[in-house]
C-alpha positions as CSV (number, residue, x, y, z in Angstrom):
1,X,23.7,-40.5,42.9
2,X,23.0,-38.4,40.7
3,X,21.3,-38.7,37.5
4,X,22.5,-37.9,34.1
5,X,19.9,-34.8,33.0
6,X,18.0,-34.6,29.4
7,X,19.9,-31.4,27.7
8,X,23.1,-33.5,29.0
9,X,22.1,-36.8,27.0
10,X,21.0,-34.6,24.4
11,X,24.8,-32.9,23.8
12,X,26.4,-36.2,24.3
13,X,23.8,-37.0,21.3
14,X,24.3,-33.7,19.5
15,X,28.2,-34.4,19.9
16,X,29.2,-31.4,22.5
17,X,30.0,-32.6,25.1
18,X,34.4,-32.0,26.5
19,X,36.1,-35.4,26.5
20,X,36.1,-35.6,30.2
21,X,32.1,-35.2,30.4
22,X,32.0,-38.1,27.9
23,X,34.2,-39.9,30.0
24,X,31.7,-39.2,33.0
25,X,28.4,-39.6,31.2
26,X,29.2,-43.0,29.5
27,X,30.4,-44.4,33.0
28,X,27.5,-43.4,34.3
29,X,25.2,-45.3,31.7
30,X,27.2,-48.3,31.9
31,X,26.1,-48.7,35.6
32,X,22.5,-46.4,36.1
33,X,19.8,-48.4,34.0
34,X,17.6,-45.4,34.5
35,X,19.9,-43.2,33.0
36,X,20.6,-45.9,29.8
37,X,16.4,-46.1,29.4
38,X,16.3,-42.4,29.3
39,X,19.2,-42.2,26.6
40,X,18.2,-45.3,24.5
41,X,14.2,-43.1,24.2
42,X,16.2,-40.0,23.4
43,X,18.3,-41.1,21.1
44,X,15.5,-42.7,18.9
45,X,13.5,-39.9,19.0
46,X,16.7,-37.9,17.8
47,X,16.5,-40.3,14.9
48,X,13.8,-40.9,13.9
49,X,13.9,-36.5,13.6
50,X,16.7,-36.2,11.8
51,X,15.8,-38.9,9.6
52,X,13.3,-38.0,6.2
53,X,10.2,-40.2,7.1
54,X,8.8,-39.0,3.4
55,X,10.8,-38.9,0.3
56,X,8.7,-37.0,-2.7
57,X,9.6,-38.8,-6.0
58,X,11.0,-35.7,-8.5
59,X,7.8,-36.1,-10.3
60,X,5.5,-35.6,-8.1
61,X,7.1,-32.4,-6.8
62,X,7.3,-30.9,-10.4
63,X,3.2,-31.8,-10.8
64,X,2.7,-29.8,-7.6
65,X,5.0,-26.8,-9.0
66,X,3.4,-26.9,-12.6
67,X,-0.4,-26.8,-10.8
68,X,0.7,-24.2,-8.2
69,X,1.5,-21.8,-11.6
70,X,-1.3,-22.9,-13.4
71,X,-3.8,-21.5,-10.5
72,X,-1.5,-18.4,-10.1
73,X,-2.1,-17.5,-13.8
74,X,-6.0,-18.3,-13.4
75,X,-5.4,-16.0,-10.3
76,X,-4.2,-12.9,-12.6
77,X,-6.2,-13.5,-16.0
78,X,-9.9,-13.7,-13.8
79,X,-7.8,-10.3,-12.0
80,X,-7.6,-8.8,-15.5
81,X,-11.5,-9.5,-16.6
82,X,-12.7,-8.3,-12.4
83,X,-10.8,-4.9,-13.4
84,X,-11.7,-4.3,-16.8
85,X,-15.7,-5.0,-16.2
86,X,-15.3,-2.4,-13.2
87,X,-14.0,0.2,-15.4
88,X,-16.2,-0.4,-17.9
89,X,-19.3,-0.5,-15.1
90,X,-17.7,2.9,-13.4
91,X,-16.8,5.1,-17.2
92,X,-21.2,3.8,-17.6
93,X,-22.1,5.1,-14.6
94,X,-20.4,8.8,-14.6
95,X,-21.7,8.7,-17.7
96,X,-25.4,8.3,-17.2
97,X,-24.7,10.5,-14.1
98,X,-23.5,14.2,-15.9
99,X,-26.1,12.7,-18.9
100,X,-29.3,12.9,-15.6
101,X,-27.9,15.9,-14.0
102,X,-26.3,17.8,-16.6
103,X,-23.6,18.6,-14.4
104,X,-22.1,19.4,-17.9
105,X,-25.6,22.5,-18.8
106,X,-24.3,23.9,-15.6
107,X,-21.1,24.1,-15.7
108,X,-21.7,26.0,-18.9
109,X,-24.8,28.1,-17.6
110,X,-22.5,28.7,-14.9
111,X,-19.2,30.2,-16.8
112,X,-21.8,32.0,-19.4
113,X,-22.9,33.8,-16.1
114,X,-19.2,34.9,-15.4
115,X,-18.4,36.3,-18.1
116,X,-22.3,38.4,-18.0
117,X,-21.1,39.4,-14.9
118,X,-18.1,40.1,-15.9
119,X,-18.8,42.6,-18.9
120,X,-21.3,44.1,-16.6
121,X,-18.7,44.6,-13.7
122,X,-16.3,46.3,-16.8
123,X,-19.7,48.3,-18.0
124,X,-20.2,49.6,-14.7
125,X,-16.6,50.8,-14.0
126,X,-16.1,52.5,-17.8
127,X,-19.3,54.2,-16.9
128,X,-18.1,55.2,-13.8
129,X,-14.7,56.8,-15.0
130,X,-16.5,58.5,-17.5
131,X,-18.3,60.7,-14.9
132,X,-15.3,60.8,-12.5
133,X,-13.3,61.8,-16.2
134,X,-16.3,64.5,-16.9
135,X,-15.8,65.7,-12.7
136,X,-12.2,66.3,-13.7
137,X,-12.9,68.2,-16.6
138,X,-15.5,70.2,-13.9
139,X,-13.1,70.5,-12.4
140,X,-10.6,72.0,-14.2
141,X,-12.4,74.4,-16.0
142,X,-13.4,76.3,-13.0
143,X,-9.7,76.4,-11.6
144,X,-9.1,77.4,-15.0
145,X,-12.3,80.0,-15.3
146,X,-11.5,81.5,-11.6
147,X,-7.3,81.3,-12.1
148,X,-7.8,82.9,-15.8
149,X,-6.4,80.5,-17.5
150,X,-3.0,80.1,-16.0
151,X,-3.1,76.4,-15.3
152,X,-2.5,74.7,-18.3
């Protein structure tokens, strides 16, 4: 005699078998005490699984939800305070660092130096340009004297 599998018993309990399969299974359960015992155990476990074991009152649910909201608000407030303190500490540290290292003075001195170099470079360029123009004028005068003043 072939016994019924657990899968077949579960399918029977969940009404997933066809009419012929149901008839064959029920006939087998009548004649086989082993399968009948297994069926009873599976049926009890299924019923136990489907029944809620503990019903919570609406008050308990509301209490839990309000506690969750309080906890979330406290975390948010605490996080904002930490952020404010951290911003303040970072600003103070940056101020102390800049004042101790005199970075601002260095930047100002560097830009003055760059401006000084630029003005020296402009003066040198003007001087070179004047020398070049003077040399061109001398060359032009020499050319004019040799050609008799024809080029103007």
